[in-house]
């Protein structure tokens, strides 16, 4: 590589650095919207931060929904398993923002803690432990791809048609916001049996996973 | 123009179909797991959306979504354990190669 | 040409673009202006900066609070009032016009020359978008300043602990401009992606680490009214976003296509997901005692001085504070748990292949996360923004503007939260430079076999304690008060010992640095 080429490369690097300015602008706008999307808590009860029916709510919903859809399509289109995991992370994070838009703050935070922080790291851990070469690819047959794509798109269209025609019936009573205290109360009263069963299940899974992944057999 | 339950259901449906496609086309066991996570997330999203727009304010949907998150974590832990075990025995996590039951 | 010469020649002058040259010129002029002044009056500058920050924060709260309580309340009674909306396009959503504001302002104490101007200053404050932009700007500024100066401080602390001086040259007074200078150097450095690395992921990974720690600031309250988004689950949210930081680290390690990086990333992954559990459990202990997940709610119950802080409210919270601090060190990958970037084994772990701007992003994320973790510790355990002085001492101050300012400075204000967080940050630095690094199996052992059972016992004990104190039993109230006094006194002994030792060290600082250094570098 000649010295001119080196100079040219480094100067493009420096110039490209300042292409960061628009990126920072985008980041700022995203943060601003994200802040507005995070539901506000008036005292105990959480309601949506954007007024229902306002322009802000519509804009936020379409932005976050686009992010979710793009990243979940990217999950199934990626060939590389680590990129799949990255796109899954994006999907999980945007689903957590959708939860914020639905005024489910606690669920959104738990989604971040358990899914994005725990489950995803576990998956990436699995990838790293089981890939001999990080670039290993497992390619499916053409016919299989076409078949799966056909089935999935037919299913999607069918679901869409159902959603358009469906007349959902509301339960009596109105949504009055979420509060963590209410969630906790119903977990320990109405749902106490599933709650305990989930606890036992987690215990069994912990023992089972430790046994399965044991080094010395 | 207001955002209703249908909007969230469509997002959920797209995620579900992507998860289905991932599960049926990937050969890597962990890839299949990633598809399962997508499907689970889409159903949790639907439950929360129904709870927000159609529910009686009792937060049943959110609690179901919490249970889904718990189950997904448990499932991922076990499945990664199984994948590591399969890899130790067969030196691959290609699900088509794992055809023998004896470890 | 000898055999030792390399085919390299000095680069022709300035291959930089216009923007780079502007940055360099700006930095040079600021430095040329500030360095002599700062070297001349370091103490005065420091004190006036602190006072200016306090005054700015106080002005901000007075202005926003006044618009909320006086102006908007007065305006709601107007016949044709519509609340300001997102769109600024139609006149009906412009909110209160300056002339209406002028009519509503009842205090005529402001001089006539600035009174007209004040209407135009107050007008934008009624729109949420302006408030959010101001808040985000302030948080972003804080997010930039904290890492830069914590890094400088860490180098000073490390120097003193190892009988050195640390950075002394840049800027004159104790190398105060060292970190900004390093930052400019890193920004202008060549931007390398190793051959064989996964390019897009390699470039993306630093941003995936820095955005979560920036997000954590959104829900972090600095004072009773200083929070960008008041979340009822702020504690879980901040833990969640800080936990998501690990994804960027793992991707960085993997995308570098380097063995050391992958080892660092794997260690980080297993350390992070194991230590999140004791960390969350330790935070559950005060949450059980208080009954809310909102950080503002937790801080509100700790009003009234040293003995009402949660850490001293019962023995379980006291132990949980210690457990939380240890677990947070591990999940921040700070020494003695800094296995992911262990220099002696892994070159630099997941940052081995990084250089320049991207490398600095990892450190920004790390130091900002350190600050957030310390701020949570001070809010949850150490009284948040309430000072150790009993609040009753401030009763005679009244309710004037000056009294509000003094209350903010002495009894409850952001300055106290910053002070406590910075103290805990200092403890982190101190531990880093005094303790040796432990092995990875010891790291996991201390998590799974020590901290996890311990925090489980603490959660159980806190439940029992809370259950016992709901009865309003007279005997139990005495036990509670006695516990507070005993634990608070233990805390006082600790802090008094710290101050005594630090004071001894400061008094004998010349002897500690050593005569040799003293001769070479006078004024140290």
PDB file of N, CA, C and O in Angstrom, chain B residues 59-90:
ATOM      1  N   UNK B  59     -55.999  -6.705  34.096  1.00  0.00           N
ATOM      2  CA  UNK B  59     -54.598  -6.979  33.782  1.00  0.00           C
ATOM      3  C   UNK B  59     -54.302  -8.464  33.571  1.00  0.00           C
ATOM      4  O   UNK B  59     -53.169  -8.901  33.744  1.00  0.00           O
ATOM      5  N   UNK B  60     -55.321  -9.264  33.200  1.00  0.00           N
ATOM      6  CA  UNK B  60     -55.070 -10.690  32.969  1.00  0.00           C
ATOM      7  C   UNK B  60     -54.043 -10.907  31.869  1.00  0.00           C
ATOM      8  O   UNK B  60     -53.155 -11.757  31.996  1.00  0.00           O
ATOM      9  N   UNK B  61     -54.158 -10.129  30.791  1.00  0.00           N
ATOM     10  CA  UNK B  61     -53.251 -10.308  29.660  1.00  0.00           C
ATOM     11  C   UNK B  61     -51.815 -10.074  30.061  1.00  0.00           C
ATOM     12  O   UNK B  61     -50.916 -10.816  29.658  1.00  0.00           O
ATOM     13  N   UNK B  62     -51.589  -9.043  30.884  1.00  0.00           N
ATOM     14  CA  UNK B  62     -50.204  -8.758  31.289  1.00  0.00           C
ATOM     15  C   UNK B  62     -49.635  -9.886  32.128  1.00  0.00           C
ATOM     16  O   UNK B  62     -48.456 -10.217  32.023  1.00  0.00           O
ATOM     17  N   UNK B  63     -50.494 -10.496  32.962  1.00  0.00           N
ATOM     18  CA  UNK B  63     -49.981 -11.588  33.793  1.00  0.00           C
ATOM     19  C   UNK B  63     -49.655 -12.795  32.932  1.00  0.00           C
ATOM     20  O   UNK B  63     -48.622 -13.451  33.120  1.00  0.00           O
ATOM     21  N   UNK B  64     -50.507 -13.052  31.921  1.00  0.00           N
ATOM     22  CA  UNK B  64     -50.206 -14.137  30.976  1.00  0.00           C
ATOM     23  C   UNK B  64     -48.868 -13.863  30.286  1.00  0.00           C
ATOM     24  O   UNK B  64     -48.054 -14.763  30.103  1.00  0.00           O
ATOM     25  N   UNK B  65     -48.649 -12.595  29.900  1.00  0.00           N
ATOM     26  CA  UNK B  65     -47.393 -12.259  29.231  1.00  0.00           C
ATOM     27  C   UNK B  65     -46.210 -12.487  30.168  1.00  0.00           C
ATOM     28  O   UNK B  65     -45.155 -12.973  29.744  1.00  0.00           O
ATOM     29  N   UNK B  66     -46.393 -12.186  31.458  1.00  0.00           N
ATOM     30  CA  UNK B  66     -45.323 -12.449  32.428  1.00  0.00           C
ATOM     31  C   UNK B  66     -45.001 -13.938  32.468  1.00  0.00           C
ATOM     32  O   UNK B  66     -43.829 -14.331  32.472  1.00  0.00           O
ATOM     33  N   UNK B  67     -46.066 -14.767  32.485  1.00  0.00           N
ATOM     34  CA  UNK B  67     -45.827 -16.213  32.502  1.00  0.00           C
ATOM     35  C   UNK B  67     -45.125 -16.664  31.235  1.00  0.00           C
ATOM     36  O   UNK B  67     -44.263 -17.546  31.270  1.00  0.00           O
ATOM     37  N   UNK B  68     -45.486 -16.037  30.104  1.00  0.00           N
ATOM     38  CA  UNK B  68     -44.816 -16.408  28.849  1.00  0.00           C
ATOM     39  C   UNK B  68     -43.329 -16.104  28.942  1.00  0.00           C
ATOM     40  O   UNK B  68     -42.479 -16.902  28.527  1.00  0.00           O
ATOM     41  N   UNK B  69     -42.999 -14.938  29.538  1.00  0.00           N
ATOM     42  CA  UNK B  69     -41.578 -14.586  29.655  1.00  0.00           C
ATOM     43  C   UNK B  69     -40.858 -15.605  30.534  1.00  0.00           C
ATOM     44  O   UNK B  69     -39.754 -16.069  30.208  1.00  0.00           O
ATOM     45  N   UNK B  70     -41.504 -16.009  31.631  1.00  0.00           N
ATOM     46  CA  UNK B  70     -40.901 -17.008  32.525  1.00  0.00           C
ATOM     47  C   UNK B  70     -40.670 -18.313  31.773  1.00  0.00           C
ATOM     48  O   UNK B  70     -39.574 -18.891  31.804  1.00  0.00           O
ATOM     49  N   UNK B  71     -41.705 -18.754  31.044  1.00  0.00           N
ATOM     50  CA  UNK B  71     -41.583 -20.019  30.309  1.00  0.00           C
ATOM     51  C   UNK B  71     -40.503 -19.930  29.247  1.00  0.00           C
ATOM     52  O   UNK B  71     -39.745 -20.879  29.038  1.00  0.00           O
ATOM     53  N   UNK B  72     -40.425 -18.772  28.580  1.00  0.00           N
ATOM     54  CA  UNK B  72     -39.426 -18.633  27.524  1.00  0.00           C
ATOM     55  C   UNK B  72     -38.027 -18.723  28.107  1.00  0.00           C
ATOM     56  O   UNK B  72     -37.144 -19.364  27.516  1.00  0.00           O
ATOM     57  N   UNK B  73     -37.827 -18.103  29.282  1.00  0.00           N
ATOM     58  CA  UNK B  73     -36.504 -18.165  29.899  1.00  0.00           C
ATOM     59  C   UNK B  73     -36.166 -19.608  30.258  1.00  0.00           C
ATOM     60  O   UNK B  73     -35.057 -20.093  29.978  1.00  0.00           O
ATOM     61  N   UNK B  74     -37.149 -20.333  30.838  1.00  0.00           N
ATOM     62  CA  UNK B  74     -36.906 -21.713  31.231  1.00  0.00           C
ATOM     63  C   UNK B  74     -36.601 -22.566  30.005  1.00  0.00           C
ATOM     64  O   UNK B  74     -35.640 -23.357  30.002  1.00  0.00           O
ATOM     65  N   UNK B  75     -37.391 -22.346  28.951  1.00  0.00           N
ATOM     66  CA  UNK B  75     -37.223 -23.136  27.734  1.00  0.00           C
ATOM     67  C   UNK B  75     -35.854 -22.877  27.118  1.00  0.00           C
ATOM     68  O   UNK B  75     -35.158 -23.804  26.694  1.00  0.00           O
ATOM     69  N   UNK B  76     -35.437 -21.600  27.101  1.00  0.00           N
ATOM     70  CA  UNK B  76     -34.145 -21.280  26.496  1.00  0.00           C
ATOM     71  C   UNK B  76     -33.018 -21.932  27.288  1.00  0.00           C
ATOM     72  O   UNK B  76     -32.080 -22.481  26.695  1.00  0.00           O
ATOM     73  N   UNK B  77     -33.123 -21.903  28.628  1.00  0.00           N
ATOM     74  CA  UNK B  77     -32.056 -22.488  29.442  1.00  0.00           C
ATOM     75  C   UNK B  77     -31.927 -23.979  29.151  1.00  0.00           C
ATOM     76  O   UNK B  77     -30.827 -24.488  28.896  1.00  0.00           O
ATOM     77  N   UNK B  78     -33.065 -24.684  29.144  1.00  0.00           N
ATOM     78  CA  UNK B  78     -33.023 -26.127  28.885  1.00  0.00           C
ATOM     79  C   UNK B  78     -32.520 -26.410  27.484  1.00  0.00           C
ATOM     80  O   UNK B  78     -31.682 -27.300  27.273  1.00  0.00           O
ATOM     81  N   UNK B  79     -33.048 -25.651  26.504  1.00  0.00           N
ATOM     82  CA  UNK B  79     -32.701 -25.953  25.119  1.00  0.00           C
ATOM     83  C   UNK B  79     -31.231 -25.699  24.868  1.00  0.00           C
ATOM     84  O   UNK B  79     -30.581 -26.481  24.158  1.00  0.00           O
ATOM     85  N   UNK B  80     -30.670 -24.638  25.466  1.00  0.00           N
ATOM     86  CA  UNK B  80     -29.240 -24.403  25.262  1.00  0.00           C
ATOM     87  C   UNK B  80     -28.438 -25.528  25.911  1.00  0.00           C
ATOM     88  O   UNK B  80     -27.440 -26.007  25.348  1.00  0.00           O
ATOM     89  N   UNK B  81     -28.924 -26.012  27.080  1.00  0.00           N
ATOM     90  CA  UNK B  81     -28.257 -27.159  27.705  1.00  0.00           C
ATOM     91  C   UNK B  81     -28.268 -28.375  26.792  1.00  0.00           C
ATOM     92  O   UNK B  81     -27.248 -29.045  26.608  1.00  0.00           O
ATOM     93  N   UNK B  82     -29.412 -28.625  26.177  1.00  0.00           N
ATOM     94  CA  UNK B  82     -29.524 -29.773  25.268  1.00  0.00           C
ATOM     95  C   UNK B  82     -28.612 -29.587  24.063  1.00  0.00           C
ATOM     96  O   UNK B  82     -27.907 -30.517  23.639  1.00  0.00           O
ATOM     97  N   UNK B  83     -28.584 -28.348  23.527  1.00  0.00           N
ATOM     98  CA  UNK B  83     -27.731 -28.088  22.361  1.00  0.00           C
ATOM     99  C   UNK B  83     -26.272 -28.363  22.696  1.00  0.00           C
ATOM    100  O   UNK B  83     -25.541 -28.966  21.894  1.00  0.00           O
ATOM    101  N   UNK B  84     -25.846 -27.928  23.868  1.00  0.00           N
ATOM    102  CA  UNK B  84     -24.442 -28.134  24.240  1.00  0.00           C
ATOM    103  C   UNK B  84     -24.152 -29.625  24.353  1.00  0.00           C
ATOM    104  O   UNK B  84     -23.109 -30.120  23.898  1.00  0.00           O
ATOM    105  N   UNK B  85     -25.120 -30.355  24.898  1.00  0.00           N
ATOM    106  CA  UNK B  85     -24.944 -31.791  25.024  1.00  0.00           C
ATOM    107  C   UNK B  85     -24.865 -32.467  23.661  1.00  0.00           C
ATOM    108  O   UNK B  85     -24.004 -33.326  23.411  1.00  0.00           O
ATOM    109  N   UNK B  86     -25.780 -32.066  22.760  1.00  0.00           N
ATOM    110  CA  UNK B  86     -25.771 -32.627  21.404  1.00  0.00           C
ATOM    111  C   UNK B  86     -24.457 -32.326  20.721  1.00  0.00           C
ATOM    112  O   UNK B  86     -23.842 -33.177  20.074  1.00  0.00           O
ATOM    113  N   UNK B  87     -23.980 -31.099  20.911  1.00  0.00           N
ATOM    114  CA  UNK B  87     -22.728 -30.702  20.289  1.00  0.00           C
ATOM    115  C   UNK B  87     -21.576 -31.537  20.826  1.00  0.00           C
ATOM    116  O   UNK B  87     -20.685 -31.947  20.089  1.00  0.00           O
ATOM    117  N   UNK B  88     -21.632 -31.842  22.119  1.00  0.00           N
ATOM    118  CA  UNK B  88     -20.552 -32.619  22.718  1.00  0.00           C
ATOM    119  C   UNK B  88     -20.528 -34.029  22.144  1.00  0.00           C
ATOM    120  O   UNK B  88     -19.482 -34.613  21.946  1.00  0.00           O
ATOM    121  N   UNK B  89     -21.711 -34.571  21.857  1.00  0.00           N
ATOM    122  CA  UNK B  89     -21.768 -35.940  21.357  1.00  0.00           C
ATOM    123  C   UNK B  89     -21.554 -36.034  19.856  1.00  0.00           C
ATOM    124  O   UNK B  89     -20.937 -36.958  19.360  1.00  0.00           O
ATOM    125  N   UNK B  90     -22.118 -35.083  19.099  1.00  0.00           N
ATOM    126  CA  UNK B  90     -22.112 -35.218  17.646  1.00  0.00           C
ATOM    127  C   UNK B  90     -21.234 -34.200  16.946  1.00  0.00           C
ATOM    128  O   UNK B  90     -21.122 -34.206  15.730  1.00  0.00           O
TER     129      UNK B  90
END
